[in-house]
PDB file of C-alpha atoms in Angstrom:
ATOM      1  CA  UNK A   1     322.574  -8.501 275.099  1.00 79.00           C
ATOM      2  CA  UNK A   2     319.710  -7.364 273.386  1.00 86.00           C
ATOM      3  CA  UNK A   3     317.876  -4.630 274.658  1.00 95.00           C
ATOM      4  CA  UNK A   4     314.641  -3.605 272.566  1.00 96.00           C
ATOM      5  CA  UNK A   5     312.257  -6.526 270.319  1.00 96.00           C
ATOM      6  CA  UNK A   6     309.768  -5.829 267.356  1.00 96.00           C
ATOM      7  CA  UNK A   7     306.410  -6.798 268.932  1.00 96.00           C
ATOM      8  CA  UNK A   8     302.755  -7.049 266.998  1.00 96.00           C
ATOM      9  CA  UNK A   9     299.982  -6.233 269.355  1.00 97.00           C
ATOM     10  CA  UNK A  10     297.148  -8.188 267.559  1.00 97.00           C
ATOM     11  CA  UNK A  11     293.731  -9.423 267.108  1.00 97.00           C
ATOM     12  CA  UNK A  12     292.993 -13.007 266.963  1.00 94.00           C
ATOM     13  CA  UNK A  13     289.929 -13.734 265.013  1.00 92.00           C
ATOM     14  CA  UNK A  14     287.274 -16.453 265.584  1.00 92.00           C
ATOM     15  CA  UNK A  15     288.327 -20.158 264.894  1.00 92.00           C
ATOM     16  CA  UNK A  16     285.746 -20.165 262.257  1.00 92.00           C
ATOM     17  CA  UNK A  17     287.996 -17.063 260.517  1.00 93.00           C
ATOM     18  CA  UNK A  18     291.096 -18.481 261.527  1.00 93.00           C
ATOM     19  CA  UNK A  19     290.793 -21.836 259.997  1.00 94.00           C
ATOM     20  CA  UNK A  20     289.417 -19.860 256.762  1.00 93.00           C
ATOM     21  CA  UNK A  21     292.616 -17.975 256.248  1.00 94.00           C
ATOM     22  CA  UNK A  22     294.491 -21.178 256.792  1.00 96.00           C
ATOM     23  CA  UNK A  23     293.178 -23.044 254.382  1.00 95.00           C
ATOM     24  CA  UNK A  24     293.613 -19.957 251.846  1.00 95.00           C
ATOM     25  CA  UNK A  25     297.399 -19.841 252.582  1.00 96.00           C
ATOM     26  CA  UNK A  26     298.171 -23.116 252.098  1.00 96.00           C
ATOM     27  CA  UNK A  27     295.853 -23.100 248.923  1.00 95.00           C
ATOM     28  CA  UNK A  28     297.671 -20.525 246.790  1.00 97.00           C
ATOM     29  CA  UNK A  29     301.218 -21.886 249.010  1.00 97.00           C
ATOM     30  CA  UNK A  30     300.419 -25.099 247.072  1.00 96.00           C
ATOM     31  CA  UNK A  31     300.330 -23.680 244.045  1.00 96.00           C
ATOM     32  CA  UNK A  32     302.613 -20.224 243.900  1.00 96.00           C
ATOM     33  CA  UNK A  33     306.093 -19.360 245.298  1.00 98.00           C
ATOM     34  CA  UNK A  34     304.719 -17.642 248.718  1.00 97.00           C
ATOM     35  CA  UNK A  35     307.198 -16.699 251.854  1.00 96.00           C
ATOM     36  CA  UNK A  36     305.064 -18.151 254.446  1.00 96.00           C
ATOM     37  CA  UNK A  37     301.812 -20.321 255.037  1.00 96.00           C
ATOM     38  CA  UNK A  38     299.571 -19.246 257.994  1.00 96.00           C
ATOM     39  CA  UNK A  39     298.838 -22.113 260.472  1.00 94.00           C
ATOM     40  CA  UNK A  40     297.160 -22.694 264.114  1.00 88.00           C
ATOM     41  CA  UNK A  41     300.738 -22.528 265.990  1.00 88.00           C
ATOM     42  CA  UNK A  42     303.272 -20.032 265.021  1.00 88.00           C
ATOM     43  CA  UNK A  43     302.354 -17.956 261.774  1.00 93.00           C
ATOM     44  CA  UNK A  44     298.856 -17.022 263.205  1.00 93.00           C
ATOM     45  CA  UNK A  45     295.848 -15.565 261.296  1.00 96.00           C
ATOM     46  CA  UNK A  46     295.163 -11.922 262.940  1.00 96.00           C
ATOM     47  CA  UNK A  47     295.076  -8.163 261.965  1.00 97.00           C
ATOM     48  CA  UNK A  48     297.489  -6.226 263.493  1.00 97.00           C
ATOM     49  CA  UNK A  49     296.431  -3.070 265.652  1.00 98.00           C
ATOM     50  CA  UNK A  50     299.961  -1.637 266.167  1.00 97.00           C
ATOM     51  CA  UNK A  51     303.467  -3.219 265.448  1.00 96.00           C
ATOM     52  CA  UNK A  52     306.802  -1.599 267.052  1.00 97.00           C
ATOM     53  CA  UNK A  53     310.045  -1.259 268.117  1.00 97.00           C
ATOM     54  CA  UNK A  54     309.604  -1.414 272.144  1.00 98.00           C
ATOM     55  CA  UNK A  55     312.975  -1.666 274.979  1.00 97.00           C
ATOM     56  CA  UNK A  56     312.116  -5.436 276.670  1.00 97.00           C
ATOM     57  CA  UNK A  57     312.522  -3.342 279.796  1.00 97.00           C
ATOM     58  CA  UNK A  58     308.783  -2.122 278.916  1.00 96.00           C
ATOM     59  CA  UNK A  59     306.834  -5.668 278.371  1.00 95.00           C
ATOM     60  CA  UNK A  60     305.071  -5.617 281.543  1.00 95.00           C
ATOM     61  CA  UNK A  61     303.953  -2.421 281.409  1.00 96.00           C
ATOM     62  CA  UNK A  62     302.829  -3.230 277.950  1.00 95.00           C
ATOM     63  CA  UNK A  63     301.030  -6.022 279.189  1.00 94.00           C
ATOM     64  CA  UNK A  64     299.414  -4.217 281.932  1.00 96.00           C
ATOM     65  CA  UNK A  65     297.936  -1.238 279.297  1.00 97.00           C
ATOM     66  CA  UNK A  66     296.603  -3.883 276.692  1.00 96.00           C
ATOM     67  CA  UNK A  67     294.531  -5.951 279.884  1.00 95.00           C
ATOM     68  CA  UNK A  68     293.626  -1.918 280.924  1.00 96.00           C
ATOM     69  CA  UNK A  69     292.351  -1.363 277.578  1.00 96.00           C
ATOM     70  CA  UNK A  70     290.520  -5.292 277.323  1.00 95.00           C
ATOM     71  CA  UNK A  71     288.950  -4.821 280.608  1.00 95.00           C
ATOM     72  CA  UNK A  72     287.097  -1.522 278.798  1.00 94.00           C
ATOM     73  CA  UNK A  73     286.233  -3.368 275.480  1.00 95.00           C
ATOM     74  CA  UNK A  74     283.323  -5.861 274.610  1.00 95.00           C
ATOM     75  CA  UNK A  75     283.620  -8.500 271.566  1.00 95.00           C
ATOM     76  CA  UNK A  76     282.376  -6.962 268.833  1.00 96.00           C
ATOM     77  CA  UNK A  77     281.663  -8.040 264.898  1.00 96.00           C
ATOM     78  CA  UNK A  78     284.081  -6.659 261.917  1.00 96.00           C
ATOM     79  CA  UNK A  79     282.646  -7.148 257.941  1.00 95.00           C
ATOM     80  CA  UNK A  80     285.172  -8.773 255.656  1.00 93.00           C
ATOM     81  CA  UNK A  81     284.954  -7.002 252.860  1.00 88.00           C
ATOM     82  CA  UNK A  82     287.445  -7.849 249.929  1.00 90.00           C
ATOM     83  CA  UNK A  83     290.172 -10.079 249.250  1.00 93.00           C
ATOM     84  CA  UNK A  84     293.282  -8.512 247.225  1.00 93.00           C
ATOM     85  CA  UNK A  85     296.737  -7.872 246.617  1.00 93.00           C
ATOM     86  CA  UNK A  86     298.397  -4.976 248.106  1.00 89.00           C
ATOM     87  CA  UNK A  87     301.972  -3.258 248.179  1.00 84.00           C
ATOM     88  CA  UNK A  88     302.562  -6.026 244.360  1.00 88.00           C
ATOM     89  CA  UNK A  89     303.013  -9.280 247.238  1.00 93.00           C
ATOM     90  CA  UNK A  90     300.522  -9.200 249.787  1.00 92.00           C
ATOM     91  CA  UNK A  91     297.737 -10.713 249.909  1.00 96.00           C
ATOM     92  CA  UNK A  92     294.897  -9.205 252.249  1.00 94.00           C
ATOM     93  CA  UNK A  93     291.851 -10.924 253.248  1.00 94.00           C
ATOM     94  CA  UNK A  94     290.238  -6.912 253.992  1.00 94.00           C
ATOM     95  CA  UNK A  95     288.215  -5.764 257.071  1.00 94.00           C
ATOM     96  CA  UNK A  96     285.628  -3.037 257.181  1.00 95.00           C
ATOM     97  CA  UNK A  97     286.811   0.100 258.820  1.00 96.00           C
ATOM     98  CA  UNK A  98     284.445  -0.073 261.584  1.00 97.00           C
ATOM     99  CA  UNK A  99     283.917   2.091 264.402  1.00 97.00           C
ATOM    100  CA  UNK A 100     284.480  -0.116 266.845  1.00 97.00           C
ATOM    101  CA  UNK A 101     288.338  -1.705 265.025  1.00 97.00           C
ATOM    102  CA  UNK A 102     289.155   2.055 264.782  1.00 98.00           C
ATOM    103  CA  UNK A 103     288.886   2.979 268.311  1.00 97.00           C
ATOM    104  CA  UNK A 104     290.492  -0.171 269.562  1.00 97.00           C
ATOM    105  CA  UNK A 105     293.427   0.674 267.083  1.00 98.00           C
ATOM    106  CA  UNK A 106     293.926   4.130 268.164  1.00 97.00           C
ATOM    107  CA  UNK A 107     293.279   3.001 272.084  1.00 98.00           C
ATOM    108  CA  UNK A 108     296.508   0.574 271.723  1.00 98.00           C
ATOM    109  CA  UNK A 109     298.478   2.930 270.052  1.00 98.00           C
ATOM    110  CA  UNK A 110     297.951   5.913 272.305  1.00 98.00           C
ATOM    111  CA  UNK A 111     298.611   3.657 275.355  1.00 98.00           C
ATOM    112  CA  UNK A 112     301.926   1.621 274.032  1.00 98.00           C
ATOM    113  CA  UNK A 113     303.394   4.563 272.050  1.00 98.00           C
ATOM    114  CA  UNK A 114     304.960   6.232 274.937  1.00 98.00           C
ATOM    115  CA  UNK A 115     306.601   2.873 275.800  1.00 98.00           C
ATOM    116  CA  UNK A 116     308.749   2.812 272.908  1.00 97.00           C
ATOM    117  CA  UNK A 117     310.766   5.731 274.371  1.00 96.00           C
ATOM    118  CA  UNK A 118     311.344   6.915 270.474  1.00 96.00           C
ATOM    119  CA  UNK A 119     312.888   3.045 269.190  1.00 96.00           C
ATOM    120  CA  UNK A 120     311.922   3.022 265.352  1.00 95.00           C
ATOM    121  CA  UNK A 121     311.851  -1.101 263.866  1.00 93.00           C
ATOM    122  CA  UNK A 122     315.428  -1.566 261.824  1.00 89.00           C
ATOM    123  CA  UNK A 123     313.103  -2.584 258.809  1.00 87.00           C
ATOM    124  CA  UNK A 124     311.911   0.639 258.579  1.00 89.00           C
ATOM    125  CA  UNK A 125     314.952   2.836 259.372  1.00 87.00           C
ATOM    126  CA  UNK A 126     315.894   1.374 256.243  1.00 86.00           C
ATOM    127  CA  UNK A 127     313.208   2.107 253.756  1.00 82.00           C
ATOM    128  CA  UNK A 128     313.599   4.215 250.712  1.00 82.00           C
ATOM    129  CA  UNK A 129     311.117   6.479 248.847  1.00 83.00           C
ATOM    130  CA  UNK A 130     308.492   7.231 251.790  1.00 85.00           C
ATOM    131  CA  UNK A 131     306.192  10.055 251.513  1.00 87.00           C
ATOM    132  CA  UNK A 132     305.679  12.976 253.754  1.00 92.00           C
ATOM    133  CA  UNK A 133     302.964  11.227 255.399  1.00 91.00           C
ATOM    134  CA  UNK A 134     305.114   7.840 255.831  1.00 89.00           C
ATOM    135  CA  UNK A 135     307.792   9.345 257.399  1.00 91.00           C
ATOM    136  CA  UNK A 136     306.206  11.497 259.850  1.00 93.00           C
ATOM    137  CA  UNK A 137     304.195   8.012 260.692  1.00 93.00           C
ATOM    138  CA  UNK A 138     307.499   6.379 261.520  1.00 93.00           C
ATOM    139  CA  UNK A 139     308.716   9.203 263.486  1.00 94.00           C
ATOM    140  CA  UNK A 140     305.915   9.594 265.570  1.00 96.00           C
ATOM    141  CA  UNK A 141     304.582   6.480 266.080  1.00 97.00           C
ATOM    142  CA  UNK A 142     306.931   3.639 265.101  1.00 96.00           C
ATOM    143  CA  UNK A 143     305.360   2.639 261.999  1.00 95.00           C
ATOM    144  CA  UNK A 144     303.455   2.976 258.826  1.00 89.00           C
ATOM    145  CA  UNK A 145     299.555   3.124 258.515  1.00 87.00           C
ATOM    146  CA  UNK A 146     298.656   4.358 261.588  1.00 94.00           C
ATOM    147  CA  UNK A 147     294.875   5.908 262.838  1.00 94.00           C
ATOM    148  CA  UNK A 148     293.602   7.728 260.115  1.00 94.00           C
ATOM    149  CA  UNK A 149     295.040   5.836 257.461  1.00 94.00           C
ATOM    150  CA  UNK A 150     295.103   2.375 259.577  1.00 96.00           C
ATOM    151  CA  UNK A 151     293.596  -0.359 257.101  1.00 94.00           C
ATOM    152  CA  UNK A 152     292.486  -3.457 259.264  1.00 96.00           C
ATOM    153  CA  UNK A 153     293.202  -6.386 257.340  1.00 95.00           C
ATOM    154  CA  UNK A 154     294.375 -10.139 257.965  1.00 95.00           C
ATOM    155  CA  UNK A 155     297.040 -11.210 255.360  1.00 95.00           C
ATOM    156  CA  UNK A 156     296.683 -15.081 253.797  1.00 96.00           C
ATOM    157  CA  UNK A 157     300.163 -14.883 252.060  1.00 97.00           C
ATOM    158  CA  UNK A 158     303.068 -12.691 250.635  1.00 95.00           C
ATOM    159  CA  UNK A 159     303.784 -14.151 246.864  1.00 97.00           C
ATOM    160  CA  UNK A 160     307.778 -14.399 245.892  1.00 97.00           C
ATOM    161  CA  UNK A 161     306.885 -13.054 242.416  1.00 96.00           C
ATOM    162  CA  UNK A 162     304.382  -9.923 242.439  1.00 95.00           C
ATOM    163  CA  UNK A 163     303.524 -11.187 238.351  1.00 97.00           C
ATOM    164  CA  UNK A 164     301.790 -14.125 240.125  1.00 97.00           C
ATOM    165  CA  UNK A 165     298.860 -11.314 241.520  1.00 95.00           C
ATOM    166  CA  UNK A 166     296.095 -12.259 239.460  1.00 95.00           C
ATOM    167  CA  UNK A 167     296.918 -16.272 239.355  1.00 96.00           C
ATOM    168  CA  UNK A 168     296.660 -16.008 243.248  1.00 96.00           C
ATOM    169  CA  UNK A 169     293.598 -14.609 243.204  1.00 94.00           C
ATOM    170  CA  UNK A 170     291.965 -16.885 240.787  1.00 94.00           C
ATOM    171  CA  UNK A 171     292.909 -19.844 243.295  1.00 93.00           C
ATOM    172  CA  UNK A 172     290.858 -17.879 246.105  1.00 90.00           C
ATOM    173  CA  UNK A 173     287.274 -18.923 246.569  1.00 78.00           C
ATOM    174  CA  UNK A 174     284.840 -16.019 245.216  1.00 72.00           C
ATOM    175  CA  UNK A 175     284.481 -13.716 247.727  1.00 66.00           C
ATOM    176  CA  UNK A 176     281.336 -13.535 249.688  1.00 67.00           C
ATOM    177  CA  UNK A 177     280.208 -11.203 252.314  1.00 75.00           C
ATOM    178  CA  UNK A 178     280.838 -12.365 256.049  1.00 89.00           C
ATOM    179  CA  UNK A 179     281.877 -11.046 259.332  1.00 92.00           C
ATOM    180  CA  UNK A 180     284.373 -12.274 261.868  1.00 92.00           C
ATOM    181  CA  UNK A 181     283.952 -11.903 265.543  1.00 93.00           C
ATOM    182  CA  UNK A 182     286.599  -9.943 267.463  1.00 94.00           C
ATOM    183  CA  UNK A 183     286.754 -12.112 270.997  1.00 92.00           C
ATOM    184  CA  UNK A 184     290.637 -11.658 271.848  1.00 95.00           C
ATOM    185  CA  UNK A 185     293.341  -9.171 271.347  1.00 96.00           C
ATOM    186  CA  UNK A 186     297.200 -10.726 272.104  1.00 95.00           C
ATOM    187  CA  UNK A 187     300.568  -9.982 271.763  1.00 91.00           C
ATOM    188  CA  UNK A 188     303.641 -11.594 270.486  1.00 94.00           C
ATOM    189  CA  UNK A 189     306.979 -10.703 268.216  1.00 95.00           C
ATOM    190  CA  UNK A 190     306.914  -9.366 264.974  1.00 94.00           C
ATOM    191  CA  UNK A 191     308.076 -11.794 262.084  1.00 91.00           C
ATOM    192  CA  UNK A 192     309.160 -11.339 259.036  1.00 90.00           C
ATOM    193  CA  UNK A 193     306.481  -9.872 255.877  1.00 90.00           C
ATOM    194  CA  UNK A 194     304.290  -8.765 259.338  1.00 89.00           C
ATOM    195  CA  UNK A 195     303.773 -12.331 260.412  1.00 91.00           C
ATOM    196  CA  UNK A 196     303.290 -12.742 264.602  1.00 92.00           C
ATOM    197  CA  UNK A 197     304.748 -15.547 266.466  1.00 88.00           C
ATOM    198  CA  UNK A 198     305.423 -16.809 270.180  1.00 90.00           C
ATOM    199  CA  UNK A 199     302.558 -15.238 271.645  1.00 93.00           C
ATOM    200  CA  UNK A 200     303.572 -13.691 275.171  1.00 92.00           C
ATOM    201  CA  UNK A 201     300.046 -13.395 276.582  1.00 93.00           C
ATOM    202  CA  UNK A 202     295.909 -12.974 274.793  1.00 94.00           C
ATOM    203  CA  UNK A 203     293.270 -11.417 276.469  1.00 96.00           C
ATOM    204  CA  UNK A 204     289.595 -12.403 275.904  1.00 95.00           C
ATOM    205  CA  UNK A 205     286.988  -9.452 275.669  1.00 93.00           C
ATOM    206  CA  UNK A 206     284.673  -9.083 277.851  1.00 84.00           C
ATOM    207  CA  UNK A 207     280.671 -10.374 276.708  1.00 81.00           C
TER     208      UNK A 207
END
């Protein structure tokens, strides 16, 4: 029986935002070998605050710190600020690296780190070629790009061929400046190229 689940604590942007990102991913899915299309049901639009390895023993109590951590945090605003690829495959619809994103990120991670009683995600027990920095980030927390170098970002669409970059790009509308609100945080599993699905439970912020 399993014991321990990959789980993406997450924000859920506005509808507005979320029906944006859609309509990207299916855009440049249309048109380019991609590994998944974002939609309103199970490949959601969101930007992940913290993604780990956590024992299913400790769900309630991670349920119980994110509404703890909620209850303390109002709905704030977050500039988009870029769309582009990253890591050859992804591609990132950027946030702003605001106050307010940081602190919630580092809130959820000091609160659910503790709960993963040292489990490390089997993706990235097998990774080669990390650097210093990487692989103290997976020891101590779980994972990779974590509070200082956390990098808030929603992701339309992973191409299958990284020498499709620039054609993906040219099928995006030209980026102009916008914000999306932040009005709920949730958490679900972690899918495959950092996808969430089968939400457990969102919380709205409080006005």
């Amino acid at each position: 029986m399993k014991k321990s689940d990959s789980f993406n604590i997450v924000i859920l942007p506005d509808k507005e935002t979320q029906s944006k990102a859609v309509v990207m991913s299916k855009k440049v899915g249309l048109k380019i070998p991609t590994e998944f299309q974002l939609n309103s049901i199970d490949l959601l639009p969101h930007i992940t605050l913290y993604q780990a390895q956590f024992p299913l023993s400790r769900v309630r109590k991670m349920r119980s710190e994110v509404q703890d951590i909620v209850n303390k945090t109002k709905k704030f605003e977050v500039p988009l600020t870029s769309i582009s690829i990253a890591y050859d495959t992804f591609v990132f619809w950027n946030c702003q690296k605001t106050n307010d994103i940081q602190s919630l990120h580092e809130r959820i991670v000091r609160a659910l780190n503790p709960l993963r009683d040292g489990l490390i995600r089997p993706d990235l027990l097998k990774m080669k070629n990390l650097s210093e920095e990487d692989k103290h980030d997976i020891h101590v927390f779980g994972a990779l790009l974590i509070r200082p170098r956390y990098q808030p970002h929603m992701t339309i669409t992973r191409l299958v061929n990284a020498t499709d970059d620039k054609k993906a790009l040219q099928l995006l509308p030209k980026y102009k400046s916008e914000s999306l609100k932040v009005t709920e945080i949730a958490f679900g599993y972690l899918g495959k190229h950092g996808t969430v699905y089968n939400i457990i439970e969102s919380f709205p912020l409080q006005s």
